[in-house]
Coordinates of C-alpha atoms and ligand atoms in Angstrom, one line a residue:
M1035 CA 121.1 47.3 47.0
P1036 CA 122.7 50.8 47.1
T1037 CA 123.4 52.3 50.5
P1038 CA 120.2 52.6 52.4
T1039 CA 118.9 56.1 53.6
G1040 CA 116.6 57.1 56.6
P1041 CA 115.6 54.7 59.3
A1042 CA 116.8 51.6 57.0
L1043 CA 120.3 53.6 57.2
M1044 CA 120.2 54.0 61.1
E1045 CA 119.1 50.3 61.4
K1046 CA 122.0 48.8 59.4
L1047 CA 124.5 51.3 61.1
V1048 CA 123.3 50.6 64.7
A1049 CA 124.0 46.7 63.8
L1050 CA 127.3 47.6 62.4
C1051 CA 128.2 49.5 65.4
K1052 CA 127.5 46.7 67.6
R1053 CA 129.0 44.0 65.7
R1054 CA 132.2 45.6 65.0
G1055 CA 132.7 47.4 68.4
F1056 CA 132.0 51.0 67.6
V1057 CA 129.2 51.7 69.9
F1058 CA 127.7 49.7 72.6
Q1059 CA 124.4 50.3 74.8
S1060 CA 125.7 51.1 78.2
S1061 CA 125.4 48.4 80.8
E1062 CA 123.7 46.1 78.2
I1063 CA 123.9 42.9 80.2
Y1064 CA 121.5 44.6 82.5
G1065 CA 118.9 45.8 79.8
G1066 CA 120.9 49.0 79.1
I1067 CA 119.9 52.4 80.5
N1068 CA 118.3 54.8 78.2
G1069 CA 120.3 57.9 77.0
F1070 CA 123.9 56.5 77.7
W1071 CA 126.4 54.6 75.5
D1072 CA 129.8 53.0 75.7
Y1073 CA 132.4 53.4 73.0
G1074 CA 134.1 49.9 72.0
P1075 CA 137.5 49.4 70.7
L1076 CA 137.0 51.0 67.2
G1077 CA 134.7 53.7 68.3
V1078 CA 136.9 55.1 70.7
E1079 CA 139.7 55.4 68.3
V1080 CA 137.4 57.3 65.8
K1081 CA 136.2 59.6 68.6
N1082 CA 139.7 60.2 69.7
N1083 CA 140.9 60.9 66.3
L1084 CA 138.1 63.4 65.8
R1085 CA 139.0 65.1 69.1
D1086 CA 142.7 65.1 68.3
V1087 CA 142.0 66.7 64.7
W1088 CA 139.7 69.5 66.6
W1089 CA 142.5 70.0 69.2
D1090 CA 145.0 70.2 66.7
V1091 CA 143.5 73.1 64.4
M1092 CA 142.3 74.8 67.5
V1093 CA 145.5 74.9 69.8
H1094 CA 148.4 73.2 68.1
N1095 CA 148.0 74.6 64.9
P1096 CA 145.6 77.1 64.8
P1097 CA 144.4 78.9 61.4
T1098 CA 144.9 82.3 60.2
G1099 CA 142.5 84.9 61.7
P1100 CA 140.8 87.4 59.7
D1101 CA 143.4 89.9 60.9
G1102 CA 146.1 88.1 58.8
E1103 CA 147.7 86.9 62.3
E1104 CA 147.8 83.4 63.6
V1105 CA 144.7 82.7 65.8
Q1106 CA 145.8 82.5 69.6
I1107 CA 143.8 79.6 71.4
V1108 CA 144.8 78.1 74.6
G1109 CA 143.3 74.8 76.3
L1110 CA 141.9 73.6 79.6
D1111 CA 140.4 70.7 81.2
C1112 CA 138.0 71.6 83.9
S1113 CA 136.4 69.7 86.6
I1114 CA 133.0 68.2 85.9
I1115 CA 131.5 69.6 89.1
S1116 CA 131.9 73.2 89.9
H1117 CA 130.7 75.5 92.6
P1118 CA 127.0 75.4 92.5
K1119 CA 126.9 79.3 91.8
V1120 CA 128.7 78.7 88.4
W1121 CA 125.2 77.5 87.4
E1122 CA 123.4 80.3 89.1
A1123 CA 125.5 83.0 87.2
S1124 CA 125.2 81.3 83.9
G1125 CA 121.4 80.9 84.2
H1126 CA 121.3 77.3 84.0
L1127 CA 119.7 76.8 87.2
G1128 CA 116.6 79.1 86.5
G1129 CA 116.5 78.7 82.7
F1130 CA 118.2 75.4 81.6
S1131 CA 115.0 73.7 81.0
D1132 CA 112.8 72.4 78.3
P1133 CA 109.1 72.6 78.4
M1134 CA 107.6 69.0 78.7
Q1135 CA 104.3 67.1 78.5
T1136 CA 103.3 64.2 80.4
C1137 CA 100.9 61.6 78.6
R1138 CA 97.9 61.4 81.4
Q1139 CA 97.4 57.8 80.0
C1140 CA 100.7 56.1 79.8
K1141 CA 102.8 58.9 81.9
R1142 CA 105.5 58.9 79.4
L1143 CA 107.3 62.5 79.3
F1144 CA 108.1 64.5 75.8
R1145 CA 109.9 67.3 74.9
A1146 CA 106.9 69.7 73.8
D1147 CA 109.2 70.8 70.8
H1148 CA 109.6 67.2 69.9
A1149 CA 106.1 65.8 70.5
S1150 CA 104.8 66.8 67.1
E1151 CA 107.8 65.1 65.3
A1152 CA 107.6 62.0 67.1
L1153 CA 103.7 62.0 66.5
A1154 CA 104.4 62.2 62.9
E1155 CA 106.7 59.2 63.1
S1156 CA 104.4 57.2 65.4
R1157 CA 103.3 53.5 64.5
W1158 CA 99.8 54.1 65.8
V1159 CA 99.4 57.3 63.5
A1160 CA 100.3 55.5 60.4
S1161 CA 98.2 52.2 61.2
F1162 CA 95.1 54.5 62.2
L1163 CA 95.2 56.5 59.0
E1164 CA 95.5 53.8 56.8
T1165 CA 92.3 51.9 57.9
A1166 CA 89.0 53.1 56.5
D1167 CA 87.3 51.0 59.4
S1168 CA 87.8 52.9 62.5
R1169 CA 85.4 50.5 64.8
R1170 CA 87.3 47.5 63.5
W1171 CA 90.5 49.5 63.9
A1172 CA 89.9 50.2 67.3
E1173 CA 89.0 46.6 68.4
R1174 CA 92.1 45.2 66.9
E1175 CA 95.3 47.1 66.2
G1176 CA 94.2 49.9 68.4
R1177 CA 94.2 48.0 71.4
K1178 CA 97.8 46.9 70.9
L1179 CA 99.3 50.0 69.2
A1180 CA 97.3 52.9 71.1
P1181 CA 95.7 51.6 74.2
G1182 CA 95.4 55.3 75.5
L1183 CA 93.4 56.5 72.4
A1184 CA 90.0 57.9 73.2
L1185 CA 88.6 55.8 70.2
V1186 CA 90.2 52.6 71.9
R1187 CA 89.4 53.5 75.5
N1188 CA 86.0 54.7 75.0
T1189 CA 85.0 53.4 71.4
Q1190 CA 81.2 53.6 71.7
A1191 CA 81.2 57.1 72.9
V1192 CA 83.7 58.3 70.1
L1193 CA 81.8 56.3 67.4
G1194 CA 78.8 58.2 68.5
Q1195 CA 80.2 61.4 67.3
A1196 CA 80.1 62.0 63.3
E1197 CA 83.5 61.1 62.0
P1198 CA 85.3 64.0 60.0
P1199 CA 86.8 63.4 56.7
G1200 CA 90.7 64.4 56.0
R1201 CA 93.7 63.2 58.0
A1202 CA 93.7 65.7 60.7
G1203 CA 90.2 65.7 61.3
R1204 CA 89.9 62.1 61.7
L1205 CA 93.0 62.0 64.1
R1206 CA 91.6 65.0 66.4
W1207 CA 88.3 63.0 66.4
A1208 CA 89.9 59.5 67.5
A1209 CA 92.0 61.1 70.2
Q1210 CA 89.4 63.7 71.3
T1211 CA 92.1 66.0 71.8
E1212 CA 94.9 68.1 69.7
Q1213 CA 97.7 67.0 72.0
M1214 CA 98.1 63.3 71.5
C1215 CA 100.9 61.0 72.7
P1216 CA 103.0 59.7 70.4
E1217 CA 103.4 56.2 72.3
C1218 CA 99.9 55.4 73.2
G1219 CA 97.5 58.1 71.6
G1220 CA 96.6 59.3 75.2
D1221 CA 96.4 63.1 76.0
L1222 CA 99.3 65.3 76.8
T1223 CA 99.4 67.8 79.9
E1224 CA 100.0 71.6 79.1
P1225 CA 103.9 71.8 78.9
R1226 CA 105.6 72.3 82.0
Q1227 CA 109.3 73.1 82.7
F1228 CA 111.8 70.4 83.5
N1229 CA 115.4 71.1 84.5
L1230 CA 117.9 69.3 82.6
M1231 CA 120.8 69.3 84.9
F1232 CA 121.8 66.1 87.1
E1233 CA 122.0 66.7 90.8
T1234 CA 124.6 65.5 93.4
W1235 CA 125.8 65.9 96.6
V1236 CA 129.1 67.0 97.7
G1237 CA 130.4 65.3 101.1
A1238 CA 128.5 63.3 103.5
V1239 CA 125.7 65.3 104.0
R1240 CA 122.7 65.2 101.5
D1241 CA 121.2 68.6 102.1
E1242 CA 120.6 71.8 100.0
E1243 CA 123.8 73.3 101.0
N1244 CA 125.7 70.5 99.5
K1245 CA 123.9 70.2 96.4
A1246 CA 126.1 70.3 93.3
Y1247 CA 125.4 69.7 89.6
L1248 CA 127.2 67.6 86.9
R1249 CA 128.0 69.9 84.1
P1250 CA 125.5 70.6 81.5
E1251 CA 127.9 72.1 79.0
T1252 CA 132.0 72.7 79.0
A1253 CA 131.6 76.4 78.3
Q1254 CA 131.4 77.9 82.0
G1255 CA 135.0 76.2 82.7
M1256 CA 136.2 78.8 80.5
F1257 CA 134.5 81.8 81.7
Y1258 CA 135.2 81.4 85.4
N1259 CA 138.9 80.6 84.5
F1260 CA 139.1 83.5 82.2
K1261 CA 141.1 85.4 84.7
N1262 CA 143.3 82.6 85.6
V1263 CA 144.3 82.2 81.9
V1264 CA 145.0 86.0 81.6
D1265 CA 147.4 86.1 84.7
S1266 CA 149.2 82.7 83.9
T1267 CA 149.8 83.0 80.0
R1268 CA 150.9 85.7 77.5
V1269 CA 147.6 85.7 75.5
K1270 CA 146.6 89.1 74.2
M1271 CA 143.0 90.1 72.8
P1272 CA 141.7 88.4 70.7
F1273 CA 142.2 85.0 71.8
G1274 CA 140.3 81.8 72.5
I1275 CA 140.0 79.2 75.4
C1276 CA 138.9 75.8 74.6
Q1277 CA 138.2 72.2 76.1
V1278 CA 137.3 69.0 75.3
G1279 CA 135.1 67.0 77.6
R1280 CA 132.1 65.2 79.0
S1281 CA 128.6 67.0 79.5
F1282 CA 125.4 65.9 81.3
R1283 CA 122.1 66.7 80.4
N1284 CA 119.0 64.7 81.9
E1285 CA 117.4 64.8 78.2
V1286 CA 113.7 64.2 78.5
T1287 CA 113.5 62.2 75.3
P1288 CA 117.1 60.7 74.4
R1289 CA 116.9 59.4 70.9
N1290 CA 118.4 58.7 67.5
F1291 CA 121.2 56.3 68.7
I1292 CA 124.0 58.6 70.1
F1293 CA 122.8 62.0 68.7
R1294 CA 120.7 63.1 71.9
S1295 CA 122.4 61.6 74.8
R1296 CA 122.3 62.1 78.4
E1297 CA 126.2 61.9 78.8
F1298 CA 128.2 63.2 76.1
D1299 CA 131.3 64.9 75.1
Q1300 CA 131.5 68.6 73.7
M1301 CA 134.3 70.4 71.9
E1302 CA 133.7 74.3 72.5
L1303 CA 135.9 77.0 72.1
E1304 CA 135.0 80.6 73.6
F1305 CA 136.9 83.2 71.5
F1306 CA 137.3 86.7 73.4
V1307 CA 137.5 89.8 71.3
H1308 CA 137.0 93.7 71.8
P1309 CA 133.4 94.4 71.7
S1310 CA 133.8 96.4 68.3
D1311 CA 135.4 93.5 66.6
T1312 CA 132.6 90.8 66.9
R1313 CA 131.0 90.9 63.5
R1314 CA 134.1 89.8 61.5
W1315 CA 135.0 87.3 64.1
Y1316 CA 131.6 85.6 63.9
E1317 CA 131.7 85.4 60.6
Y1318 CA 135.0 84.0 60.6
W1319 CA 134.5 81.1 63.0
R1320 CA 131.1 80.5 61.0
Q1321 CA 133.0 80.0 57.7
T1322 CA 135.9 78.3 59.3
R1323 CA 133.9 75.6 61.6
W1324 CA 131.8 74.6 58.4
E1325 CA 135.0 74.1 56.4
W1326 CA 136.4 71.9 59.2
W1327 CA 133.5 69.5 59.0
R1328 CA 134.0 69.5 55.3
S1329 CA 137.6 68.6 55.4
L1330 CA 136.7 65.7 57.6
G1331 CA 134.7 64.1 54.5
L1332 CA 131.2 65.4 55.2
A1333 CA 129.6 65.8 51.9
D1334 CA 128.5 69.2 50.9
E1335 CA 124.9 68.5 50.1
R1336 CA 124.8 66.7 53.7
L1337 CA 126.0 70.0 55.3
R1338 CA 124.7 73.6 55.8
V1339 CA 124.9 76.6 58.1
R1340 CA 121.8 78.0 59.1
E1341 CA 121.0 81.3 61.0
H1342 CA 118.8 81.2 63.8
D1343 CA 115.7 82.9 63.6
R1344 CA 114.9 85.5 66.3
D1345 CA 112.7 83.3 68.1
E1346 CA 115.1 80.7 68.5
L1347 CA 117.8 82.7 70.0
A1348 CA 119.2 81.5 73.3
H1349 CA 119.1 83.8 76.5
Y1350 CA 122.6 84.8 76.3
A1351 CA 122.2 85.8 72.4
K1352 CA 119.2 87.8 72.7
D1353 CA 121.0 91.1 72.3
S1354 CA 123.4 90.3 69.5
G1355 CA 121.1 88.3 67.5
A1356 CA 124.0 86.5 65.9
C1357 CA 123.5 82.5 66.1
C1358 CA 123.9 79.8 63.7
D1359 CA 124.1 76.1 63.7
V1360 CA 126.2 74.0 61.3
E1361 CA 123.7 71.3 60.4
Y1362 CA 124.1 67.8 59.0
A1363 CA 121.5 65.7 57.0
F1364 CA 121.4 62.7 59.5
P1365 CA 119.2 59.9 58.3
F1366 CA 116.5 60.9 60.8
S1367 CA 116.5 64.5 59.9
G1368 CA 113.2 63.8 58.3
D1369 CA 111.1 66.6 56.7
K1370 CA 113.6 69.2 58.1
G1371 CA 116.2 67.6 56.3
F1372 CA 119.1 68.7 58.7
T1373 CA 119.7 68.6 62.3
E1374 CA 122.3 70.7 64.4
L1375 CA 125.8 69.4 64.7
E1376 CA 127.6 72.6 66.1
G1377 CA 126.1 75.8 67.3
I1378 CA 128.2 79.2 66.9
A1379 CA 126.7 81.9 68.9
Y1380 CA 127.9 85.6 69.7
R1381 CA 127.2 85.5 73.2
T1382 CA 128.0 89.2 74.0
D1383 CA 129.7 89.7 77.4
Y1384 CA 126.8 88.0 78.8
D1385 CA 128.9 85.2 80.8
L1386 CA 131.7 87.3 82.2
A1387 CA 129.2 90.0 83.3
Q1388 CA 127.2 87.3 85.3
H1389 CA 130.2 85.8 86.6
Q1390 CA 131.5 89.2 87.5
K1391 CA 128.5 90.0 89.1
V1392 CA 127.8 86.6 91.2
S1393 CA 131.2 85.9 92.3
G1394 CA 132.3 89.7 92.9
T1395 CA 135.6 89.2 91.3
R1396 CA 136.3 91.9 88.7
L1397 CA 136.8 90.0 85.1
E1398 CA 137.7 92.9 83.1
Y1399 CA 140.6 92.8 80.8
F1400 CA 143.4 95.6 80.4
D1401 CA 143.9 95.9 76.6
Q1402 CA 147.6 97.4 76.5
D1403 CA 147.5 98.3 72.6
R1404 CA 144.2 100.1 73.2
N1405 CA 144.9 101.4 76.3
E1406 CA 141.2 100.4 77.5
R1407 CA 139.7 98.4 80.3
Y1408 CA 136.7 96.3 79.2
L1409 CA 134.7 93.0 79.5
P1410 CA 135.4 91.0 76.2
H1411 CA 132.8 89.8 74.2
V1412 CA 132.7 86.3 73.2
I1413 CA 132.0 84.2 70.1
E1414 CA 131.5 80.7 70.8
P1415 CA 131.8 77.6 68.4
A1416 CA 130.3 74.7 70.5
A1417 CA 130.5 71.1 68.6
G1418 CA 129.3 67.9 70.0
L1419 CA 132.1 65.3 69.8
T1420 CA 129.8 62.2 70.1
R1421 CA 127.2 64.0 68.0
G1422 CA 130.1 64.6 65.3
L1423 CA 131.1 60.9 65.7
L1424 CA 127.7 60.0 64.6
A1425 CA 127.8 62.3 61.6
V1426 CA 131.2 60.7 60.7
L1427 CA 129.6 57.3 61.0
C1428 CA 126.4 58.2 58.8
E1429 CA 128.8 59.6 56.1
A1430 CA 131.3 56.5 56.1
Y1431 CA 128.5 53.9 56.1
T1432 CA 128.2 52.5 52.4
V1433 CA 126.9 49.5 50.6
D1434 CA 128.7 48.2 47.6
E1435 CA 127.0 45.1 46.2
S1436 CA 129.8 44.6 43.8
R1437 CA 132.2 43.6 46.9
P1438 CA 132.1 39.9 48.5
S1439 CA 131.0 41.4 51.8
P1440 CA 129.0 44.8 50.9
E1441 CA 129.2 46.9 53.9
L1442 CA 132.1 49.1 54.2
M1443 CA 133.1 52.2 56.3
R1444 CA 134.6 55.1 54.3
F1445 CA 136.2 57.1 56.9
H1446 CA 138.7 60.2 56.4
P1447 CA 142.0 58.5 56.5
R1448 CA 142.8 60.6 59.7
L1449 CA 139.7 59.3 61.5
A1450 CA 140.1 55.7 60.6
P1451 CA 140.3 53.7 63.6
I1452 CA 143.0 51.3 62.1
K1453 CA 145.2 52.8 59.4
A1454 CA 146.3 49.7 57.7
G1455 CA 145.8 45.9 57.7
V1456 CA 149.0 43.8 57.1
F1457 CA 148.7 40.3 55.6
P1458 CA 151.0 37.5 54.9
L1459 CA 149.3 35.9 51.7
V1460 CA 150.2 32.5 53.5
N1461 CA 151.7 31.6 56.6
K1462 CA 154.9 30.1 55.6
E1463 CA 157.8 30.9 53.2
G1464 CA 159.3 33.7 54.7
M1465 CA 156.0 35.9 54.3
P1466 CA 155.1 36.1 58.1
E1467 CA 158.6 37.5 59.1
I1468 CA 158.3 40.2 56.4
A1469 CA 154.6 40.9 57.3
E1470 CA 155.5 41.4 61.0
R1471 CA 158.4 43.8 60.3
I1472 CA 156.2 45.9 58.0
Y1473 CA 153.3 45.7 60.8
K1474 CA 155.6 46.8 63.4
D1475 CA 156.9 49.8 61.3
V1476 CA 153.3 50.9 60.5
R1477 CA 152.5 50.8 64.0
R1478 CA 155.2 52.7 65.0
H1479 CA 155.3 55.5 62.5
I1480 CA 151.7 55.9 61.3
G1481 CA 149.2 54.7 64.2
P1482 CA 147.1 51.6 64.7
A1483 CA 147.5 48.6 62.5
Q1484 CA 146.2 45.2 62.3
Y1485 CA 148.0 41.9 61.6
D1486 CA 145.9 39.1 60.0
A1487 CA 146.8 35.7 58.8
K1488 CA 143.6 34.0 59.1
Q1489 CA 141.1 33.0 56.2
S1490 CA 141.3 34.1 52.8
I1491 CA 142.5 37.5 51.4
G1492 CA 139.0 38.3 50.5
K1493 CA 137.7 37.8 54.0
R1494 CA 140.4 39.7 55.3
Y1495 CA 139.8 42.8 53.1
A1496 CA 136.1 42.4 54.1
R1497 CA 137.2 42.8 58.0
M1498 CA 139.1 45.7 57.2
D1499 CA 136.4 47.3 55.0
E1500 CA 133.8 47.3 57.7
A1501 CA 136.5 48.6 60.2
G1502 CA 137.1 51.4 57.6
T1503 CA 140.8 50.6 57.2
P1504 CA 142.0 52.8 54.4
Y1505 CA 144.7 50.5 53.0
C1506 CA 145.8 46.8 53.1
I1507 CA 149.0 45.6 52.6
T1508 CA 149.6 42.1 51.6
I1509 CA 153.0 40.2 51.5
D1510 CA 153.0 37.3 48.9
G1511 CA 155.4 35.1 46.9
Q1512 CA 156.7 38.0 44.8
T1513 CA 157.6 40.1 47.9
V1514 CA 160.2 37.1 48.9
T1515 CA 162.0 37.5 45.7
D1516 CA 162.1 41.5 44.8
Q1517 CA 160.7 43.0 48.0
T1518 CA 157.7 44.4 46.8
V1519 CA 154.2 44.3 48.3
T1520 CA 150.5 45.1 47.2
V1521 CA 148.9 47.9 48.7
R1522 CA 144.9 47.8 48.3
D1523 CA 142.8 51.2 48.6
R1524 CA 139.8 50.5 50.5
D1525 CA 137.5 52.9 48.3
T1526 CA 138.4 51.9 44.7
G1527 CA 139.6 48.3 45.5
N1528 CA 142.6 49.3 43.3
Q1529 CA 146.0 47.4 43.9
V1530 CA 149.3 48.8 43.5
R1531 CA 152.8 47.2 44.0
I1532 CA 155.2 49.1 45.8
E1533 CA 158.6 48.5 47.5
A1534 CA 158.3 47.1 51.2
E1535 CA 160.7 49.8 52.0
Q1536 CA 158.3 52.5 50.8
V1537 CA 155.2 51.4 52.7
V1538 CA 155.8 53.8 55.8
E1539 CA 156.4 56.7 53.5
Y1540 CA 153.4 55.6 51.2
L1541 CA 151.0 55.6 54.0
Q1542 CA 152.6 58.8 55.5
E1543 CA 151.4 60.7 52.4
R1544 CA 147.8 59.6 52.5
V1545 CA 147.2 58.9 56.2
G1546 CA 149.0 61.7 58.0
R1547 CA 147.6 65.3 58.4
Ligands
LIG786 P1 119.7 70.7 71.2 O1 119.0 72.0 70.5 O2 120.2 69.4 70.0 O3 119.2 70.1 72.2 P2 121.7 72.7 72.2 O4 121.6 73.7 71.1 O5 120.9 72.9 73.4 O6 121.3 71.4 71.2 P3 124.2 73.3 72.9 O7 123.8 73.7 74.1 O8 124.4 74.5 71.8 O9 123.1 72.2 72.1 O10 125.6 72.6 72.6 C1 126.6 72.6 71.8 C2 126.5 71.2 71.1 O11 126.9 70.0 71.8 C3 125.4 70.8 70.1 O12 125.6 71.3 68.9 C4 125.6 69.1 70.0 O13 126.4 68.9 68.9 C5 126.1 69.0 71.3 N1 125.0 68.3 72.3 C6 124.2 69.1 72.8 N2 123.2 68.2 73.7 C7 123.7 66.9 73.3 C8 123.2 65.5 73.7 N3 122.1 65.6 74.5 N4 123.6 64.7 73.3 C9 124.8 64.7 72.4 N5 125.2 66.0 71.9 C10 124.7 66.9 72.6

C-alpha cells in the first residue's frame, strides 16, 4: 500500500498522532471539547521546533532585505487579554464575524461559506444520489442519515410532486430548498452575523463595563506597542515587530483536526515601512515566506502562493488591494486543491491610524533620514503555528511497505522531536556503557535523544521511524573492539559505520540548522 491521500491519510495520521503522543483531543476522558487540542510529548517538541525556527529567521538571524541590508525585527510577548478598546479600534468588535446559518431542524450552526463544501462531503447526499428508488431510500437509509430532509419528514407530500432528473434537481426536490443542512438535510436559515471573539470579565463584577475579550489574533499587540518599541529600542524604519502566541476564535465549525481550532497559536510579523516603499516589501515577504515553508521540507507541488481576488480582501486591505495566501495542499483541501497556511497582507496604515484615533495617542514616526513625520504602512506575514504543524505532520506521514513496520514520519531533521535513537545491540559486554556515554553526549550537544535497549533492533528502528527520528546509532560487538558504531538513516534505511568519537559531529552537520 502506498502512502494514502485524502480522508484515508487524515484517518491514519490522526490515529498515529494519538498513538505516539503528537496530538490528543483536549479533555478526552470527559468526552473531549470540540475545537480544542492538546499537544503530547512528541507534538510539543515539533511545535516548539517550528516556533523556534521561525523566531530564529525573524529575530535572531533575519535574512537580507531587498535594500541589501539585514532586516531588523524585534520580538514581543503580549498579554492575551488587553483593553477592550483595542478590539474596537482594530475593527474586531464591529466586524470580526462570520455569516452563519442555522439548521431549522437539527439546530446546528454552519459558516455560510463552509456549508456548501460540507454538503458536498455529506454522507446523506452521497447515499441519496446513489439510489434510484427515492421512496425506499426515504423509509430506510434516509431515516438514519437525513431525518431533517423534507423527503423523509413529509414523504407523501414530496413524492406527490414529480421527481426531476439530474443530481442538483433531485436534491432540491428532496430537500424542498436550495439551502440544505449537511448534517440532517433540513433547511438552513438565511446567513446571520456571529462574533468570533470569546468574552470574559475582568474582576469580580460581571457587567458590560468589565467585559474583555481573549485575543483573536496576536497582531494588535504589535500595533498598540508600536510607540513603546520605537521609544525603548534603536530600531529605524523599515523594521518589524513580531510575536508568537495563543489566539482564540469561537469558530463556528472547527474541523479538520487541528487545522481550524478554537484555541491555536499564531506567528505574526508586522513589518513597518515608509508609505512609498510598500510594494517591494510586500513582494519580498511574499517570496521569503514561501521559501521558508519550502525550506522545512513542504513539497513544491503541495505549496503555492495565491493572490486574493478583490472581493475576498479583508477590511484593512480594501484600499491596498495586496493580499495573498501561502497555501498547502492538505489532504482535505478537496476540489480547491489547496488551503491557507499563512496570509500576507498589505494593511496600509489602517491599524496605527485606528489606534491613534481611538486612544488619542500620537503614533507617528519621525524618520531622521528623510526628515519626515508619518504613520508607517504595514506588511503583515501572519502564519498559523498549529496549522503549520499540521502541514508538517501531513507532509511527513509516509507508508513504506518494504519495512517491517511501514509507517514513518519524514520530518525535516530540524523539526524532528527526537534527533537520534541510541541502541546497545545487547544489554551486556560493555555495550550499554558506551551507548550511555554517546546518548548523554548527543543530548547535551544536539538535542533530545532516546536510549532504547528493549526488543529487537528492527522494533527499535520502527519505534524511531514512527516518531520521525532521523538517525539511529547502534553500539554492537565491533564497537567494543574498534570503537566504531553504525548510524542508520531513517529515510533510506542505509547504515554507515563511523568512529564513536565522531557521532556528535556527524549529527551536528545533518541535524543542526
Ligand atoms: P481562515 O480564512 O482559515 O479562517 P483567516 O484568513 O481568518 O483564516 P488570519 O486572520 O489571516 O486567518 O490568521 C493568520 C493565520 O492564523 C492563518 O493563515 C492560519 O494559519 C491561522 N489561523 C487562523 N484561524 C485559525 C484557526 N481557527 N485555527 C488554526 N489556525 C488558524
